[in-house]
Structure formats: C-alpha cells, structure tokens
Short mmCIF file of C-alpha atoms in Angstrom, two decimals:
data_model
loop_
_atom_site.label_atom_id
_atom_site.label_comp_id
_atom_site.label_asym_id
_atom_site.label_seq_id
_atom_site.Cartn_x
_atom_site.Cartn_y
_atom_site.Cartn_z
CA UNK A 26 51.00 75.10 31.06
CA UNK A 27 54.39 76.33 29.78
CA UNK A 28 55.64 78.81 27.17
CA UNK A 29 58.87 79.58 25.58
CA UNK A 30 60.23 82.75 23.63
CA UNK A 31 63.48 83.22 21.81
CA UNK A 32 64.81 86.82 21.76
CA UNK A 33 62.99 88.96 19.28
CA UNK A 34 60.45 86.27 18.36
CA UNK A 35 56.86 85.46 19.08
CA UNK A 36 55.72 83.47 22.29
CA UNK A 37 55.13 79.81 21.70
CA UNK A 38 53.03 77.68 23.95
CA UNK A 39 53.65 74.19 25.02
CA UNK A 40 51.71 71.15 23.82
CA UNK A 41 50.80 68.15 25.93
CA UNK A 42 52.25 64.83 24.92
CA UNK A 43 50.39 61.90 26.52
CA UNK A 44 52.20 58.56 26.63
CA UNK A 45 55.59 60.07 25.42
CA UNK A 46 58.11 58.18 27.53
CA UNK A 47 58.02 60.69 30.54
CA UNK A 48 57.91 63.97 28.63
CA UNK A 49 54.57 65.48 29.29
CA UNK A 50 54.94 68.78 27.35
CA UNK A 51 56.95 69.96 24.47
CA UNK A 52 57.66 73.29 22.75
CA UNK A 53 58.70 73.61 19.14
CA UNK A 54 60.09 76.97 18.21
CA UNK A 55 58.62 76.82 14.65
CA UNK A 56 57.70 80.48 14.50
CA UNK A 57 61.29 81.50 15.53
CA UNK A 58 63.59 83.13 12.89
CA UNK A 59 65.98 80.60 11.43
CA UNK A 60 69.14 81.67 13.14
CA UNK A 61 71.93 79.81 14.95
CA UNK A 62 72.16 81.74 18.26
CA UNK A 63 69.53 83.01 20.69
CA UNK A 64 68.57 83.38 24.30
CA UNK A 65 65.48 81.15 25.09
CA UNK A 66 63.33 82.05 28.04
CA UNK A 67 61.06 79.15 29.26
CA UNK A 68 58.51 79.69 31.93
CA UNK A 69 55.37 78.45 33.73
CA UNK A 70 52.30 80.34 32.65
CA UNK A 71 51.02 82.90 35.17
CA UNK A 72 47.61 81.28 35.67
CA UNK A 73 49.14 77.78 36.60
CA UNK A 74 49.55 76.60 40.09
CA UNK A 75 52.57 74.35 40.16
CA UNK A 76 52.74 71.82 43.07
CA UNK A 77 55.64 72.33 45.37
CA UNK A 78 56.49 68.62 45.61
CA UNK A 79 57.26 68.50 41.86
CA UNK A 80 59.70 70.14 39.54
CA UNK A 81 59.65 70.39 35.66
CA UNK A 82 62.86 69.22 34.23
CA UNK A 83 63.86 70.91 30.93
CA UNK A 84 65.35 68.98 28.01
CA UNK A 85 66.60 70.04 24.56
CA UNK A 86 67.28 68.38 21.38
CA UNK A 87 67.91 69.78 17.78
CA UNK A 88 67.34 66.62 15.83
CA UNK A 89 64.38 63.99 15.81
CA UNK A 90 66.98 61.30 15.67
CA UNK A 91 68.92 62.20 18.77
CA UNK A 92 67.92 61.96 22.41
CA UNK A 93 66.79 64.72 24.77
CA UNK A 94 69.39 66.21 26.98
CA UNK A 95 68.72 67.72 30.42
CA UNK A 96 69.64 71.39 30.99
CA UNK A 97 67.78 72.74 33.94
CA UNK A 98 64.43 72.86 35.67
CA UNK A 99 61.32 75.00 36.65
CA UNK A 100 59.43 74.83 39.87
CA UNK A 101 56.95 76.77 41.97
CA UNK A 102 59.91 78.71 43.59
CA UNK A 103 61.57 79.21 40.16
CA UNK A 104 58.94 79.70 37.50
CA UNK A 105 61.27 80.71 34.66
CA UNK A 106 64.82 80.02 33.34
CA UNK A 107 66.92 81.49 30.42
CA UNK A 108 69.13 79.27 28.29
CA UNK A 109 71.79 80.52 25.92
CA UNK A 110 71.69 78.38 22.68
CA UNK A 111 74.35 78.48 20.05
CA UNK A 112 74.55 76.24 16.98
CA UNK A 113 77.37 76.25 14.42
CA UNK A 114 76.62 78.09 11.27
CA UNK A 115 76.74 75.31 8.75
CA UNK A 116 76.71 77.81 5.80
CA UNK A 117 80.08 79.28 6.92
CA UNK A 118 82.77 77.09 5.30
CA UNK A 119 85.54 78.98 7.23
CA UNK A 120 84.05 77.82 10.50
CA UNK A 121 86.37 75.69 12.52
CA UNK A 122 83.50 74.29 14.57
CA UNK A 123 83.43 70.51 14.97
CA UNK A 124 79.68 70.32 13.94
CA UNK A 125 78.41 70.43 17.53
CA UNK A 126 76.14 73.08 19.08
CA UNK A 127 75.99 74.13 22.64
CA UNK A 128 73.40 75.17 25.14
CA UNK A 129 74.51 76.87 28.35
CA UNK A 130 72.71 75.27 31.26
CA UNK A 131 70.18 77.25 33.25
CA UNK A 132 72.30 79.76 35.21
CA UNK A 133 69.69 80.15 38.03
CA UNK A 134 70.34 76.66 39.22
CA UNK A 135 73.52 77.03 41.19
CA UNK A 136 74.31 73.29 40.93
CA UNK A 137 74.74 73.60 37.17
CA UNK A 138 77.90 75.55 36.17
CA UNK A 139 77.09 78.43 33.90
CA UNK A 140 80.17 77.60 31.86
CA UNK A 141 79.31 73.84 31.62
CA UNK A 142 77.70 73.62 28.19
CA UNK A 143 76.34 70.40 26.91
CA UNK A 144 77.13 69.79 23.28
CA UNK A 145 74.48 68.84 20.73
CA UNK A 146 74.94 67.21 17.42
CA UNK A 147 74.13 69.77 14.57
CA UNK A 148 75.66 67.90 11.65
CA UNK A 149 72.42 68.30 9.67
CA UNK A 150 72.70 72.13 9.77
CA UNK A 151 69.53 72.74 11.84
CA UNK A 152 68.65 76.23 13.29
CA UNK A 153 66.88 77.59 16.44
CA UNK A 154 63.48 77.27 14.78
CA UNK A 155 63.92 73.42 14.66
CA UNK A 156 64.88 73.19 18.42
CA UNK A 157 62.72 70.81 20.47
CA UNK A 158 62.07 71.52 24.13
CA UNK A 159 60.84 68.70 26.27
CA UNK A 160 59.40 69.10 29.70
CA UNK A 161 59.03 66.26 32.24
CA UNK A 162 57.10 66.83 35.49
CA UNK A 163 58.70 64.70 38.06
CA UNK A 164 58.75 64.25 41.88
CA UNK A 165 61.18 66.84 43.37
CA UNK A 166 63.61 64.34 44.80
CA UNK A 167 63.78 62.26 41.66
CA UNK A 168 64.21 65.40 39.43
CA UNK A 169 66.78 66.99 41.59
CA UNK A 170 68.82 63.77 41.59
CA UNK A 171 69.03 63.86 37.78
CA UNK A 172 70.13 67.42 37.98
CA UNK A 173 72.79 66.46 40.40
CA UNK A 174 74.12 63.73 38.12
CA UNK A 175 74.52 66.27 35.34
CA UNK A 176 76.24 68.63 37.66
CA UNK A 177 78.85 65.88 38.72
CA UNK A 178 79.36 64.94 35.04
CA UNK A 179 80.14 68.50 34.15
CA UNK A 180 82.33 69.09 37.22
CA UNK A 181 84.39 66.06 36.26
CA UNK A 182 84.66 67.34 32.65
CA UNK A 183 85.89 70.80 33.64
CA UNK A 184 88.32 69.69 36.40
CA UNK A 185 90.98 68.53 33.82
CA UNK A 186 94.08 70.74 33.67
CA UNK A 187 94.11 73.61 31.02
CA UNK A 188 96.06 72.86 27.94
CA UNK A 189 97.19 75.57 25.56
CA UNK A 190 99.05 75.20 22.33
CA UNK A 191 101.97 77.38 21.78
CA UNK A 192 102.59 78.21 18.02
CA UNK A 193 104.98 75.87 16.33
CA UNK A 194 105.38 73.90 19.45
CA UNK A 195 103.76 70.70 20.74
CA UNK A 196 100.94 71.12 23.09
CA UNK A 197 102.18 72.03 26.60
CA UNK A 198 100.25 71.41 29.80
CA UNK A 199 99.76 74.60 31.81
CA UNK A 200 98.67 74.16 35.38
CA UNK A 201 99.76 77.30 37.13
CA UNK A 202 99.51 81.11 36.51
CA UNK A 203 103.27 81.32 36.52
CA UNK A 204 103.68 78.77 33.73
CA UNK A 205 101.01 80.65 31.72
CA UNK A 206 102.87 83.98 32.23
CA UNK A 207 106.26 82.44 31.13
CA UNK A 208 104.81 81.07 27.94
CA UNK A 209 102.66 84.08 27.04
CA UNK A 210 104.24 87.10 28.82
CA UNK A 211 102.63 89.73 26.56
CA UNK A 212 99.20 88.32 26.64
CA UNK A 213 99.50 87.86 30.44
CA UNK A 214 100.58 91.56 30.82
CA UNK A 215 97.58 92.62 28.65
CA UNK A 216 95.20 90.54 30.77
CA UNK A 217 96.51 91.86 34.10
CA UNK A 218 96.28 95.45 32.75
CA UNK A 219 92.64 94.89 31.80
CA UNK A 220 91.63 93.36 35.13
CA UNK A 221 93.26 96.29 37.04
CA UNK A 222 91.54 98.73 34.72
CA UNK A 223 88.19 97.05 35.15
CA UNK A 224 88.61 97.28 38.93
CA UNK A 225 89.73 100.89 38.71
CA UNK A 226 86.70 101.81 36.57
CA UNK A 227 84.35 100.28 39.13
CA UNK A 228 85.87 101.40 42.35
CA UNK A 229 86.48 105.07 41.15
CA UNK A 230 82.67 105.56 41.46
CA UNK A 231 83.00 105.02 45.20
CA UNK A 232 85.60 107.42 46.12
CA UNK A 233 85.05 109.49 49.37
CA UNK A 234 86.04 112.95 49.94
CA UNK A 235 89.62 111.82 50.76
CA UNK A 236 89.98 109.86 47.62
CA UNK A 237 89.74 106.49 49.45
CA UNK A 238 87.46 103.58 48.84
CA UNK A 239 85.93 101.21 51.42
CA UNK A 240 87.55 97.73 50.99
CA UNK A 241 84.06 96.34 51.06
CA UNK A 242 83.65 97.82 47.65
CA UNK A 243 86.65 95.87 46.35
CA UNK A 244 85.07 92.73 47.71
CA UNK A 245 81.83 93.55 45.85
CA UNK A 246 83.73 94.16 42.63
CA UNK A 247 85.61 90.83 42.92
CA UNK A 248 82.55 88.85 43.42
CA UNK A 249 80.83 90.41 40.44
CA UNK A 250 84.02 90.04 38.29
CA UNK A 251 84.34 86.33 39.06
CA UNK A 252 80.71 85.64 38.20
CA UNK A 253 80.98 87.55 34.89
CA UNK A 254 84.26 85.97 34.00
CA UNK A 255 82.69 82.55 34.54
CA UNK A 256 79.75 83.38 32.34
CA UNK A 257 81.68 85.03 29.42
CA UNK A 258 85.25 86.05 29.72
CA UNK A 259 85.21 87.82 26.40
CA UNK A 260 83.88 90.91 28.17
CA UNK A 261 87.53 91.74 28.97
CA UNK A 262 88.08 92.54 25.30
CA UNK A 263 85.84 95.62 25.68
CA UNK A 264 88.04 96.98 28.57
CA UNK A 265 90.38 99.61 27.33
CA UNK A 266 93.69 100.46 29.14
CA UNK A 267 95.52 103.73 29.03
#
C-alpha cells in the first residue's frame, strides 16, 4: 500500500502489521546504504485508492527500544511526502553533537514548521538503514488533531528568545536586530551584504529597457527568500559579494 525510498537507494515496500497498537504498516530501510543523512520519500502506491475520510500519519524511530514519533501524513490529496533525516556520525570523535538525531517534518504540511525538527535518540550509533517508519491509517479528524498537537508543541519550542554566546563572555540574550548588530557588527555587515547581493542577483534578471524592475518582482523574491531561509539558512554562505 505504501513505499519509501532514500536518495540513491532501492525502493522498499511497506509491510502490514496486524494487531500492532494502531500502526497498520511499516517500512524498514534495510536495503539502504548505512549512512547518517538522507532525504526519504514516502508515498502511497499508484494503484491504491485511498479513502478521503482517512489520513495516514507517518511515524519514525531509530531504535527498537524507543517510541515512534509523528512527523507528517499522507492522504488522497497528498499522496507523497519528503523527510530530511540527519543522524549524528557516531564514528566522528570530534563531533560536538549531543547524540540526538533529527528529522525535519514533512514540509508539505504547512501546519508543521519546516525548521521544527523533532530530535531522536541515536546513542547506539544507528544509521539510516536501521530507521523504522510506521504508518497509521486514522480517521481524518483524529489524525489531523494529532498533527495539530505536534505543531503547537514545536511552535512553543521555537518561540523562545534567541540566545547567542559571545566569545569569552557569559551568554547574552539577544531579542532585537539592533542588539545583534551591536554585538556582532562585522558578521551583521556580512549578512546584510549577502542578502542585498542575493536580491540583486535575482532582480537583475528582470530589468526592463530603462533598467527598472517591477516592484512585484521584489515581492516575489522576498517570499522565496524567506521560505528558503526558513528551510536552510546556510545557502547564504554560497552568496558571494563584490
């Protein structure tokens, strides 16, 4: 009924699990290369007619001893989802990771923030090939309520103030852009320059014969920029300024 595939690996089908505490299907990525990072695509098989009054909530766990955690859903109007999975490399002694892996929630579900990862215990050094995916087919209202609860939990977790540690100084709470610029003027200048350059690179492709750009193009750039920044702000490292 379902299938999953990790980037660059074989497709793996789900198996039915009767009498398994609510999880009717599971996928074990046993044929996947033993690595610590991958994008995993989960989808309803093309020949399956999925009832509109139900959704399939998607759960993950990396160890048989831990509980499944909810990360997204599939449904008739949304037959596939992509999850970004990252587990700490337990072989890297220089890693500063605290032993917890992360899975980015299904970005297609707007109720779950794409930057709101749920952490998973990986103290045993597991890899992607040992990841367990559980699928629970539930009445739509009940399933969506569970997703809403996860959304609320992540919203509460990310609403706290940003705290940055200045070298050789006790941790200082930073709550405004001005405070950030005062404490890190060089870094703030570099950040601003990269944002301006990114906008320039995009908008320069829409110049008219007079060298002007329609303001709507700027609005489009800003919308795209904010979404990309929320997904992975490290893309700014690739922007070069003159």
